[in-house]
CSV table of C-alpha atoms in Angstrom, one decimal:
chain,number,residue,atom,x,y,z
A,235,MET,CA,18.4,16.4,-16.8
A,236,ILE,CA,17.1,14.1,-19.5
A,237,ILE,CA,14.8,12.5,-16.9
A,238,PHE,CA,13.3,15.9,-16.2
A,239,TYR,CA,12.5,16.5,-19.9
A,240,ILE,CA,11.0,13.0,-20.3
A,241,LEU,CA,8.8,13.5,-17.3
A,242,SER,CA,7.8,17.0,-18.5
A,243,ILE,CA,6.8,15.8,-22.0
A,244,VAL,CA,4.8,13.0,-20.5
A,245,ALA,CA,3.1,15.5,-18.2
A,246,ILE,CA,2.2,17.8,-21.0
A,247,VAL,CA,0.9,15.0,-23.3
A,248,SER,CA,-1.2,13.5,-20.5
A,249,ALA,CA,-2.6,16.9,-19.6
A,250,LEU,CA,-3.6,17.5,-23.2
A,251,LEU,CA,-5.2,14.0,-23.4
A,252,ALA,CA,-7.0,14.6,-20.1
A,253,ALA,CA,-8.4,17.9,-21.5
A,254,SER,CA,-9.3,16.5,-24.9
A,255,SER,CA,-10.7,13.0,-24.2
A,256,LYS,CA,-14.4,12.6,-24.9
A,257,ASN,CA,-14.8,9.8,-22.3
A,258,LEU,CA,-15.0,11.2,-18.7
A,259,LEU,CA,-13.4,8.1,-17.2
A,260,HIS,CA,-10.5,8.1,-19.6
A,261,SER,CA,-9.9,11.7,-18.9
A,262,THR,CA,-9.8,11.0,-15.2
A,263,LEU,CA,-7.3,8.2,-15.8
A,264,TRP,CA,-5.1,10.6,-17.7
A,265,LEU,CA,-5.5,13.2,-14.9
A,266,THR,CA,-4.3,10.5,-12.4
A,267,PHE,CA,-1.3,9.8,-14.6
A,268,LEU,CA,-0.6,13.5,-14.8
A,269,VAL,CA,-0.7,13.9,-11.0
A,270,VAL,CA,1.6,11.0,-10.4
A,271,ASP,CA,3.9,12.3,-13.1
A,272,VAL,CA,4.1,15.7,-11.5
A,273,ALA,CA,4.9,14.0,-8.2
A,274,GLY,CA,7.7,12.3,-10.1
A,275,ILE,CA,9.0,15.7,-11.2
A,276,PHE,CA,9.0,17.0,-7.7
A,277,PHE,CA,10.8,13.8,-6.6
A,278,TYR,CA,13.4,14.3,-9.3
A,279,LEU,CA,13.9,17.8,-8.1
A,280,GLN,CA,14.5,16.4,-4.6
A,281,ASN,CA,11.4,18.1,-3.0
A,282,PHE,CA,10.3,14.9,-1.4
A,283,PHE,CA,7.7,16.5,0.9
A,284,ILE,CA,5.8,18.2,-1.9
A,285,SER,CA,6.0,15.0,-3.9
A,286,ALA,CA,4.5,12.9,-1.2
A,287,ILE,CA,1.8,15.5,-0.5
A,288,GLN,CA,1.1,15.6,-4.3
A,289,ILE,CA,0.4,11.9,-4.3
A,290,LEU,CA,-1.5,11.9,-1.0
A,291,VAL,CA,-3.8,14.8,-1.7
A,292,TYR,CA,-4.3,14.8,-5.5
A,293,ALA,CA,-4.0,11.1,-6.4
A,294,GLY,CA,-5.6,9.9,-3.1
A,295,ALA,CA,-8.4,12.4,-2.4
A,296,ILE,CA,-9.1,14.7,-5.3
A,297,ILE,CA,-9.2,11.9,-7.9
A,298,THR,CA,-11.5,9.9,-5.7
A,299,LEU,CA,-13.9,12.9,-5.5
A,300,ILE,CA,-13.6,13.4,-9.3
A,301,LEU,CA,-14.4,9.7,-9.9
A,302,THR,CA,-17.4,9.9,-7.6
A,303,SER,CA,-18.7,12.9,-9.5
A,304,VAL,CA,-18.1,11.1,-12.8
A,305,MET,CA,-20.0,8.1,-11.4
A,306,LEU,CA,-23.0,10.4,-10.7
A,307,SER,CA,-22.8,12.4,-14.0
A,308,ARG,CA,-25.6,12.2,-16.6
A,309,ARG,CA,-23.3,11.5,-19.5
A,310,TYR,CA,-21.7,8.5,-17.8
A,311,GLN,CA,-25.1,7.0,-16.9
A,312,ASP,CA,-26.4,7.5,-20.4
A,313,ALA,CA,-23.4,5.7,-21.8
A,314,GLU,CA,-24.3,2.8,-19.6
B,470,MET,CA,37.1,0.7,-16.5
B,471,ASN,CA,39.2,-2.4,-15.9
B,472,LEU,CA,37.8,-5.7,-14.6
B,473,PHE,CA,39.6,-5.5,-11.3
B,474,PHE,CA,38.0,-2.1,-10.5
B,475,PHE,CA,34.7,-3.4,-11.5
B,476,LEU,CA,34.9,-6.4,-9.2
B,477,MET,CA,36.1,-4.2,-6.4
B,478,SER,CA,33.2,-1.9,-6.8
B,479,ILE,CA,30.8,-4.9,-6.7
B,480,LEU,CA,32.5,-6.0,-3.5
B,481,TYR,CA,32.3,-2.5,-2.1
B,482,GLY,CA,28.6,-2.6,-3.0
B,483,ILE,CA,28.0,-5.8,-1.1
B,484,VAL,CA,29.8,-4.5,1.9
B,485,LYS,CA,27.7,-1.4,1.8
B,486,PHE,CA,24.6,-3.5,1.5
B,487,LEU,CA,25.5,-5.5,4.6
B,488,HIS,CA,26.3,-2.5,6.8
B,489,ILE,CA,24.9,0.7,5.7
B,490,ASP,CA,21.3,0.9,4.7
B,491,PHE,CA,20.5,3.5,2.2
B,492,VAL,CA,20.9,4.0,-1.5
B,493,PRO,CA,21.4,7.7,-2.3
B,494,PHE,CA,19.1,9.2,-4.8
B,495,THR,CA,21.6,11.6,-6.0
B,496,TYR,CA,24.9,10.1,-6.8
B,497,GLN,CA,26.7,13.2,-5.6
B,498,GLY,CA,29.7,12.4,-3.3
B,499,VAL,CA,29.9,8.8,-4.6
B,500,PRO,CA,33.2,8.0,-6.4
B,501,ILE,CA,32.5,7.8,-10.1
B,502,GLY,CA,33.5,4.1,-10.5
B,503,LEU,CA,31.2,3.1,-7.7
B,504,TRP,CA,27.9,4.2,-9.4
B,505,ILE,CA,27.6,0.7,-10.9
B,506,ALA,CA,28.1,-0.8,-7.4
B,507,TYR,CA,25.4,1.4,-6.0
B,508,PHE,CA,23.1,0.6,-8.9
B,509,ILE,CA,23.6,-3.2,-8.4
B,510,VAL,CA,23.0,-2.9,-4.7
B,511,ALA,CA,19.8,-0.9,-5.4
B,512,VAL,CA,18.6,-3.5,-7.9
B,513,VAL,CA,19.4,-6.4,-5.6
B,514,GLU,CA,17.7,-4.8,-2.7
B,515,VAL,CA,14.5,-4.0,-4.7
B,516,VAL,CA,14.4,-7.6,-6.1
B,517,LEU,CA,14.9,-9.0,-2.6
B,518,VAL,CA,12.1,-6.9,-1.2
B,519,PHE,CA,9.8,-7.8,-4.1
B,520,ALA,CA,10.5,-11.5,-3.6
B,521,LEU,CA,9.9,-11.0,0.1
B,522,SER,CA,6.6,-9.3,-0.4
B,523,MET,CA,5.4,-12.0,-2.9
B,524,VAL,CA,6.4,-14.8,-0.4
B,525,ALA,CA,4.6,-12.9,2.3
B,526,VAL,CA,1.5,-12.8,0.2
B,527,ILE,CA,1.7,-16.5,-0.7
B,528,ILE,CA,2.1,-17.4,3.0
B,529,ILE,CA,-0.7,-15.2,4.1
B,530,ILE,CA,-3.1,-16.7,1.5
B,531,TYR,CA,-2.2,-20.2,2.5
B,532,VAL,CA,-2.5,-19.4,6.2
B,533,PHE,CA,-5.8,-17.7,5.6
B,534,ARG,CA,-7.3,-20.7,3.8
B,535,LYS,CA,-6.1,-23.2,6.4
B,536,TYR,CA,-7.2,-21.0,9.3
B,537,MET,CA,-10.6,-20.3,7.7
B,538,ALA,CA,-11.1,-24.0,7.1
B,539,ASP,CA,-10.1,-24.8,10.7
B,540,VAL,CA,-12.6,-22.2,12.0
B,541,GLN,CA,-15.4,-23.6,9.8
B,542,ASN,CA,-14.6,-27.3,10.7
B,543,ARG,CA,-13.2,-28.2,7.3
B,544,ILE,CA,-9.8,-29.5,6.2
B,545,GLY,CA,-9.0,-26.8,3.7
B,546,PRO,CA,-6.5,-27.3,0.8
B,547,ASN,CA,-4.7,-30.6,1.2
B,548,ARG,CA,-4.1,-32.2,-2.2
B,549,VAL,CA,-1.3,-30.2,-3.9
B,550,GLY,CA,2.0,-30.5,-2.1
B,551,ILE,CA,2.5,-31.3,1.5
B,552,TRP,CA,-0.5,-30.1,3.5
B,553,GLY,CA,-1.7,-28.3,0.4
B,554,THR,CA,1.2,-25.8,0.5
B,555,LEU,CA,1.4,-25.6,-3.3
B,556,GLN,CA,-2.3,-24.9,-3.8
B,557,LEU,CA,-1.8,-21.2,-4.5
B,558,ILE,CA,0.7,-22.0,-7.3
B,559,ALA,CA,-1.7,-24.4,-8.8
B,560,ASP,CA,-4.4,-21.7,-8.5
B,561,VAL,CA,-2.2,-19.2,-10.3
B,562,PHE,CA,-1.7,-21.7,-13.2
B,563,LYS,CA,-5.4,-22.2,-13.3
B,564,LEU,CA,-6.1,-18.5,-13.5
B,565,ILE,CA,-3.5,-18.0,-16.2
B,566,GLN,CA,-5.1,-20.7,-18.4
B,567,LYS,CA,-8.6,-19.2,-18.1
B,568,GLN,CA,-10.3,-17.4,-21.0
B,569,ASP,CA,-9.8,-13.6,-20.9
B,570,ILE,CA,-13.3,-12.2,-20.7
B,571,ILE,CA,-14.0,-8.5,-21.0
B,572,PRO,CA,-17.7,-7.6,-21.1
B,573,THR,CA,-18.8,-6.0,-24.4
B,574,SER,CA,-20.2,-2.9,-22.7
B,575,ALA,CA,-17.2,-2.4,-20.5
B,576,ASP,CA,-14.7,0.4,-20.9
B,577,ARG,CA,-11.8,-1.7,-22.2
B,578,THR,CA,-8.8,0.5,-21.3
B,579,ALA,CA,-9.9,1.3,-17.8
B,580,PHE,CA,-11.0,-2.3,-17.2
B,581,ARG,CA,-7.5,-3.4,-18.1
B,582,VAL,CA,-5.7,-0.7,-16.1
B,583,ALA,CA,-7.6,-1.1,-12.9
B,584,PRO,CA,-6.0,-4.2,-11.3
B,585,TYR,CA,-2.5,-2.8,-11.7
B,586,ILE,CA,-3.5,0.4,-9.9
B,587,VAL,CA,-4.3,-1.8,-7.0
B,588,PHE,CA,-1.2,-3.9,-7.3
B,589,THR,CA,1.7,-1.6,-8.0
B,590,PRO,CA,1.5,0.8,-5.0
B,591,VAL,CA,1.5,-2.2,-2.7
B,592,ILE,CA,4.8,-3.4,-4.1
B,593,LEU,CA,6.2,0.1,-4.0
B,594,GLY,CA,5.1,0.4,-0.4
B,595,PHE,CA,7.1,-2.7,0.6
B,596,ILE,CA,10.3,-1.0,-0.5
B,597,LEU,CA,9.8,1.8,2.0
B,598,ILE,CA,9.3,-0.3,5.1
B,599,PRO,CA,12.3,-0.4,7.4
B,600,PHE,CA,12.9,-4.1,8.0
B,601,GLY,CA,15.8,-3.7,10.3
B,602,ASN,CA,18.9,-1.5,11.0
B,603,VAL,CA,21.7,-3.8,12.1
B,604,SER,CA,23.6,-7.0,11.1
B,605,ILE,CA,23.1,-9.1,8.0
B,606,LEU,CA,19.3,-9.2,8.1
B,607,ASN,CA,19.1,-5.7,7.0
B,608,LEU,CA,16.6,-4.8,4.3
B,609,MET,CA,16.0,-1.1,4.6
B,610,VAL,CA,16.1,-0.3,0.9
B,611,VAL,CA,15.6,3.5,1.0
B,612,ASN,CA,16.0,5.8,3.9
B,613,PHE,CA,15.3,9.5,3.4
B,614,ASN,CA,13.4,12.0,5.4
B,615,TYR,CA,9.8,11.4,4.2
B,616,THR,CA,9.4,7.6,4.0
B,617,ILE,CA,6.3,7.3,6.1
B,618,LEU,CA,4.5,10.0,4.1
B,619,PHE,CA,5.3,8.1,0.9
B,620,LEU,CA,4.1,4.8,2.5
B,621,ILE,CA,0.7,6.3,3.3
B,622,ALA,CA,0.6,8.1,0.0
B,623,PHE,CA,1.0,4.7,-1.8
B,624,MET,CA,-1.6,3.2,0.5
B,625,THR,CA,-4.1,5.9,-0.5
B,626,ILE,CA,-3.6,5.2,-4.3
B,627,ALA,CA,-4.5,1.5,-4.0
B,628,PRO,CA,-8.3,1.9,-3.4
B,629,LEU,CA,-8.5,4.1,-6.5
B,630,GLY,CA,-8.1,0.9,-8.6
B,631,GLU,CA,-11.1,-0.6,-7.0
B,632,ILE,CA,-13.2,2.4,-7.9
B,633,ILE,CA,-11.9,2.6,-11.5
B,634,GLY,CA,-12.5,-1.2,-11.9
B,635,GLY,CA,-16.0,-1.0,-10.6
B,636,LEU,CA,-16.8,2.0,-12.9
B,637,ALA,CA,-15.3,0.5,-16.0
B,638,SER,CA,-17.2,-2.7,-15.7
B,639,HIS,CA,-20.6,-1.0,-16.6
B,640,ASN,CA,-22.5,-3.2,-14.3
B,641,LYS,CA,-25.0,-2.3,-11.6
B,642,PHE,CA,-23.3,-4.3,-8.9
B,643,SER,CA,-19.9,-3.1,-9.8
B,644,LEU,CA,-21.1,0.5,-9.8
B,645,PHE,CA,-22.6,0.1,-6.3
B,646,GLY,CA,-19.3,-1.5,-5.2
B,647,ALA,CA,-17.3,1.4,-6.5
B,648,LEU,CA,-19.7,3.9,-4.9
B,649,ARG,CA,-19.4,2.3,-1.6
B,650,SER,CA,-15.6,2.0,-2.0
B,651,ALA,CA,-15.4,5.7,-2.6
B,652,ALA,CA,-17.6,6.5,0.4
B,653,GLN,CA,-15.6,4.2,2.6
B,654,ASP,CA,-12.3,5.7,1.4
B,655,MET,CA,-13.4,9.2,2.2
B,656,GLY,CA,-14.8,8.2,5.6
B,657,PHE,CA,-11.6,6.5,6.8
B,658,GLU,CA,-8.9,8.6,5.1
B,659,VAL,CA,-9.1,11.7,7.4
B,660,PRO,CA,-9.0,9.8,10.8
B,661,MET,CA,-6.2,7.6,9.5
B,662,LEU,CA,-4.1,10.6,8.4
B,663,LEU,CA,-4.8,12.5,11.7
B,664,SER,CA,-3.7,9.6,13.8
B,665,LEU,CA,-0.6,9.3,11.6
B,666,VAL,CA,0.0,13.0,12.2
B,667,SER,CA,0.0,12.5,16.0
B,668,VAL,CA,2.7,9.8,15.6
B,669,ILE,CA,4.8,12.2,13.5
B,670,VAL,CA,4.3,14.9,16.2
B,671,LEU,CA,5.6,12.5,18.9
B,672,ALA,CA,8.6,11.2,16.8
B,673,GLY,CA,9.4,14.6,15.4
B,674,SER,CA,10.2,13.2,12.0
B,675,TYR,CA,8.6,12.0,8.8
B,676,SER,CA,11.1,9.2,8.4
B,677,ALA,CA,10.0,5.6,9.3
B,678,TYR,CA,13.5,5.0,10.6
B,679,ASP,CA,13.3,7.9,13.1
B,680,ILE,CA,9.8,6.8,14.1
B,681,VAL,CA,11.1,3.3,15.0
B,682,THR,CA,14.2,4.6,16.8
B,683,ALA,CA,11.9,7.0,18.8
B,684,GLN,CA,10.2,4.0,20.2
B,685,ARG,CA,13.2,2.2,21.6
B,686,TYR,CA,12.0,2.7,25.2
B,687,ILE,CA,8.3,3.1,25.0
B,688,PRO,CA,6.3,1.9,21.9
B,689,PHE,CA,3.8,4.5,20.7
B,690,ILE,CA,0.9,2.2,21.4
B,691,VAL,CA,1.2,3.2,25.1
B,692,PRO,CA,0.8,7.0,24.9
B,693,GLU,CA,-1.4,6.8,21.8
B,694,ILE,CA,-3.8,4.0,22.4
B,695,LEU,CA,-6.7,6.0,20.9
B,696,GLY,CA,-4.7,6.7,17.8
B,697,PHE,CA,-3.8,3.0,17.5
B,698,ILE,CA,-7.5,2.0,17.7
B,699,VAL,CA,-8.4,4.6,15.1
B,700,PHE,CA,-5.6,3.7,12.8
B,701,PHE,CA,-6.2,0.0,13.1
B,702,LEU,CA,-9.9,0.3,12.3
B,703,ALA,CA,-9.1,2.5,9.4
B,704,MET,CA,-6.6,-0.1,8.1
B,705,ILE,CA,-9.3,-2.8,8.3
B,706,GLY,CA,-11.6,-0.4,6.5
B,707,ARG,CA,-9.1,0.4,3.8
B,708,GLN,CA,-8.5,-3.3,3.0
B,709,SER,CA,-12.3,-3.7,2.8
B,710,ILE,CA,-12.3,-7.0,4.7
B,711,PRO,CA,-15.2,-7.9,7.1
B,712,PRO,CA,-16.7,-6.3,9.1
B,713,PHE,CA,-16.1,-3.4,6.6
B,714,ASP,CA,-16.3,-5.4,3.4
B,715,LEU,CA,-19.1,-3.2,1.9
B,716,PRO,CA,-17.4,-2.7,-1.5
B,717,GLU,CA,-17.5,-6.4,-2.3
B,718,SER,CA,-20.2,-7.6,0.0
B,719,GLY,CA,-20.8,-11.1,-1.3
B,720,SER,CA,-24.4,-11.5,-0.3
B,721,GLU,CA,-25.8,-8.2,-1.7
B,722,LEU,CA,-23.6,-7.2,-4.6
B,723,VAL,CA,-22.3,-10.4,-6.3
B,724,SER,CA,-18.8,-9.5,-5.5
B,725,GLY,CA,-18.9,-5.7,-5.8
B,726,PHE,CA,-16.3,-4.0,-7.9
B,727,SER,CA,-14.7,-7.3,-9.0
B,728,THR,CA,-17.9,-8.9,-10.3
B,729,GLU,CA,-16.9,-8.8,-13.9
B,730,TYR,CA,-13.3,-9.7,-13.4
B,731,SER,CA,-12.0,-13.3,-14.0
B,732,GLY,CA,-8.8,-15.0,-14.8
B,733,MET,CA,-5.5,-13.4,-14.0
B,734,ARG,CA,-7.0,-10.0,-13.7
B,735,TYR,CA,-9.0,-11.2,-10.7
B,736,GLY,CA,-5.9,-12.9,-9.5
B,737,ILE,CA,-4.0,-9.6,-9.5
B,738,PHE,CA,-6.8,-8.0,-7.5
B,739,TYR,CA,-6.7,-10.8,-5.1
B,740,MET,CA,-2.9,-10.7,-4.7
B,741,GLY,CA,-3.1,-6.9,-4.4
B,742,ASN,CA,-5.6,-7.2,-1.6
B,743,PHE,CA,-3.6,-9.7,0.4
B,744,GLY,CA,-0.4,-7.7,-0.3
B,745,PHE,CA,-2.2,-4.6,1.1
B,746,MET,CA,-3.1,-6.6,4.2
B,747,ALA,CA,0.6,-7.5,4.7
B,748,LEU,CA,1.6,-3.9,4.0
B,749,SER,CA,-0.8,-2.4,6.5
B,750,ALA,CA,0.1,-5.0,9.2
B,751,PHE,CA,3.8,-4.0,8.8
B,752,VAL,CA,2.9,-0.3,8.8
B,753,VAL,CA,0.9,-0.7,12.0
B,754,ALA,CA,3.8,-2.6,13.5
B,755,VAL,CA,6.3,0.0,12.5
B,756,ILE,CA,4.5,3.1,13.7
B,757,TYR,CA,2.8,1.7,16.9
B,758,LEU,CA,4.7,-1.4,18.1
B,759,GLY,CA,8.3,-0.2,17.5
B,760,GLY,CA,9.2,-2.0,14.3
B,761,TRP,CA,12.4,-3.9,14.6
B,762,GLU,CA,13.0,-3.0,18.2
B,763,GLY,CA,13.2,-6.0,20.5
B,764,PRO,CA,15.7,-8.2,22.4
B,765,ILE,CA,17.7,-11.2,21.3
B,766,PHE,CA,16.5,-11.8,17.7
B,767,PRO,CA,17.6,-9.7,14.7
B,768,GLY,CA,15.4,-6.8,13.8
B,769,THR,CA,13.7,-8.3,10.8
B,770,VAL,CA,12.5,-11.3,12.8
B,771,TRP,CA,10.9,-9.0,15.3
B,772,LEU,CA,9.2,-7.0,12.6
B,773,VAL,CA,7.9,-10.1,10.9
B,774,ILE,CA,6.6,-11.4,14.3
B,775,LYS,CA,4.8,-8.2,15.0
B,776,GLY,CA,3.4,-8.0,11.5
B,777,MET,CA,2.1,-11.6,11.7
B,778,VAL,CA,0.3,-10.8,14.9
B,779,PHE,CA,-1.6,-8.1,13.1
B,780,ILE,CA,-2.2,-10.3,10.1
B,781,PHE,CA,-3.8,-12.9,12.3
B,782,ILE,CA,-6.0,-10.3,13.9
B,783,PHE,CA,-7.1,-9.2,10.4
B,784,LEU,CA,-7.8,-12.8,9.4
B,785,LEU,CA,-9.7,-13.4,12.7
B,786,SER,CA,-11.9,-10.3,12.1
B,787,TRP,CA,-12.4,-11.5,8.5
B,788,ILE,CA,-13.6,-14.9,9.6
B,789,SER,CA,-15.6,-14.2,12.6
B,790,LEU,CA,-17.4,-10.8,12.3
B,791,GLY,CA,-20.6,-9.8,10.5
B,792,ARG,CA,-20.9,-6.9,8.1
B,793,VAL,CA,-21.9,-3.4,9.3
B,794,ARG,CA,-24.4,-1.3,7.4
B,795,ILE,CA,-23.1,1.5,5.1
B,796,ASP,CA,-24.7,4.3,7.0
B,797,HIS,CA,-23.3,2.9,10.3
B,798,LEU,CA,-19.9,2.7,8.8
B,799,LEU,CA,-19.9,6.3,7.6
B,800,GLN,CA,-21.3,7.4,10.9
B,801,MET,CA,-18.5,5.6,12.7
B,802,GLY,CA,-15.9,7.2,10.4
B,803,TRP,CA,-17.1,10.8,10.6
B,804,LYS,CA,-18.7,11.0,14.0
B,805,TYR,CA,-16.6,8.8,16.2
B,806,LEU,CA,-13.2,8.1,14.6
B,807,LEU,CA,-12.6,11.7,13.5
B,808,PRO,CA,-13.1,13.3,17.0
B,809,LEU,CA,-11.2,10.4,18.6
B,810,SER,CA,-8.2,11.1,16.3
B,811,VAL,CA,-8.4,14.8,17.0
B,812,ILE,CA,-8.4,14.2,20.8
B,813,ASN,CA,-5.4,11.8,20.3
B,814,LEU,CA,-3.6,14.5,18.3
B,815,LEU,CA,-4.1,17.0,21.2
B,816,ILE,CA,-2.9,14.4,23.7
B,817,SER,CA,0.2,13.6,21.8
B,818,ALA,CA,0.9,17.3,21.2
B,819,GLY,CA,0.8,17.8,24.9
B,820,ILE,CA,3.1,14.9,25.5
B,821,ALA,CA,5.5,16.2,22.9
B,822,LEU,CA,5.4,19.6,24.5
B,823,TYR,CA,5.9,18.7,28.2
B,824,LEU,CA,7.5,15.3,28.1
B,825,GLY,CA,9.5,15.6,24.9
B,826,GLY,CA,12.5,13.9,26.4
B,827,LEU,CA,10.7,10.6,26.7
B,828,PHE,CA,10.9,9.8,23.0
C-alpha cells in the first residue's frame, strides 16, 4: 500500500509542477513524468493492459505531439 | 529466520531460476520465508539481463566498426587489445575524461535528462524479451500476459529523448533534427503498431511467450510477409539509421539532435542507439522468426543467432544505402506502409478466423 501512496504523491506533485512551470519544455517533461507515474500506479494495481496502453499512447504519441507543438510555439522560439 | 532456512530459501530460489521462468509480481501464494529467495532470483536475473544487454551492445559496436572498415577497405580498430577488441572500453574512458560542456543558451535540466530517456527504456525492454524456455540457458525474467505490449511501449518512449535533447540544445541544427525525429516517429508508429496487432491476432495473446510458442510449426514470417516488411522498415526508421537517418543526417545537420552533446552524454546516446538496434533485432526475431524455437541448440542460442542476422542486415543497410528525402520518407510511411499493414491485418484476421488451428 505504501508504494501506491508514494506513486500518488509523486503524481500529484509532478502534475502541479507541470501546470505551474513557466518553461514549456519543463512542463512537458513533468507531464511525461506524470504519465509514466500513472502507468506505474496502474501496474501496481495489476491492470497491466491499461498500464501498457498508458505508456504507449500518452508517453509515446501524445507527448511527441505536445513536444512538436512546443517546438513551433512563439514563446519557445522567442526564448531561443 | 534461522540461517538454515535462509540458505534453503536461496537454494529453492536457484532451483526456481533454473526450471521455472517467472517472478511473480504479487507475492501471494508464495510461502512467507521464500520472499527473500524470490527477491534474490529477481535481482540476479535482472543483473544478468543487464550484463547481457551491455555485452551485446559492446559486441555490436565492435562488429559494426570492423565491418564498416572492411566495406570501406580500411583496417578498423586494431591497436587496443587483440584485433582492437578493447577499443570500445578505451573510448569509454576517453569520453569520461572529456570536459562536460553544456551550451550557455541550452535548457540545462532538459539537456541533462535527454540521454537517459533514450537509454533507460532500452535496458527495460531487454528484461521483457523471452530468451528461452527450457534448460539452464533460460533467461526469461518476467512472464505475464502483456509483455509484448510493454516491449513496444518502451520502444516508443526512446525516440522521445532525441526530441527533448534536440529541443533543449537551442541550436538550429538540433531543432531541425528534433523536428525530423518527431515527424519520422509519427510516420512510422502507426504502421508498426498495426503490423504488431496482426501478430497479436494470429497468436491470440499479448504475451511474448505465447507469441513464440504459437510459432512452433510455422513462423509468422510465412503468413505475414507484408507485416514483416512493414515492421522491419519501421524498425530501421525508429533507430534512425541510414537510409532513414534524417534526424542526424551528418551532411546537412551537423549531427542533428546530438550536435551539442559531447563526452559521456554523447556516449550514452550512442550506447542507447546501439542498444535499441539490438533490442529491435531481438523483437523482430521473437515476433516473426519464432524466437527460441529451433532444433539441436538451446533456445537462447537460437534467439541470439536470429537476432544477429537482423543486426547484420541493419549494419549492412547502414553502410551501403543512401539517405532518402524527408518528404519521400513521410510519403512512404503514410501512403504505402499504412495501407500495407492494414491489408496484412485483414489477411491475418482471415487466417485466424478460418485456419485458426494452424497456430
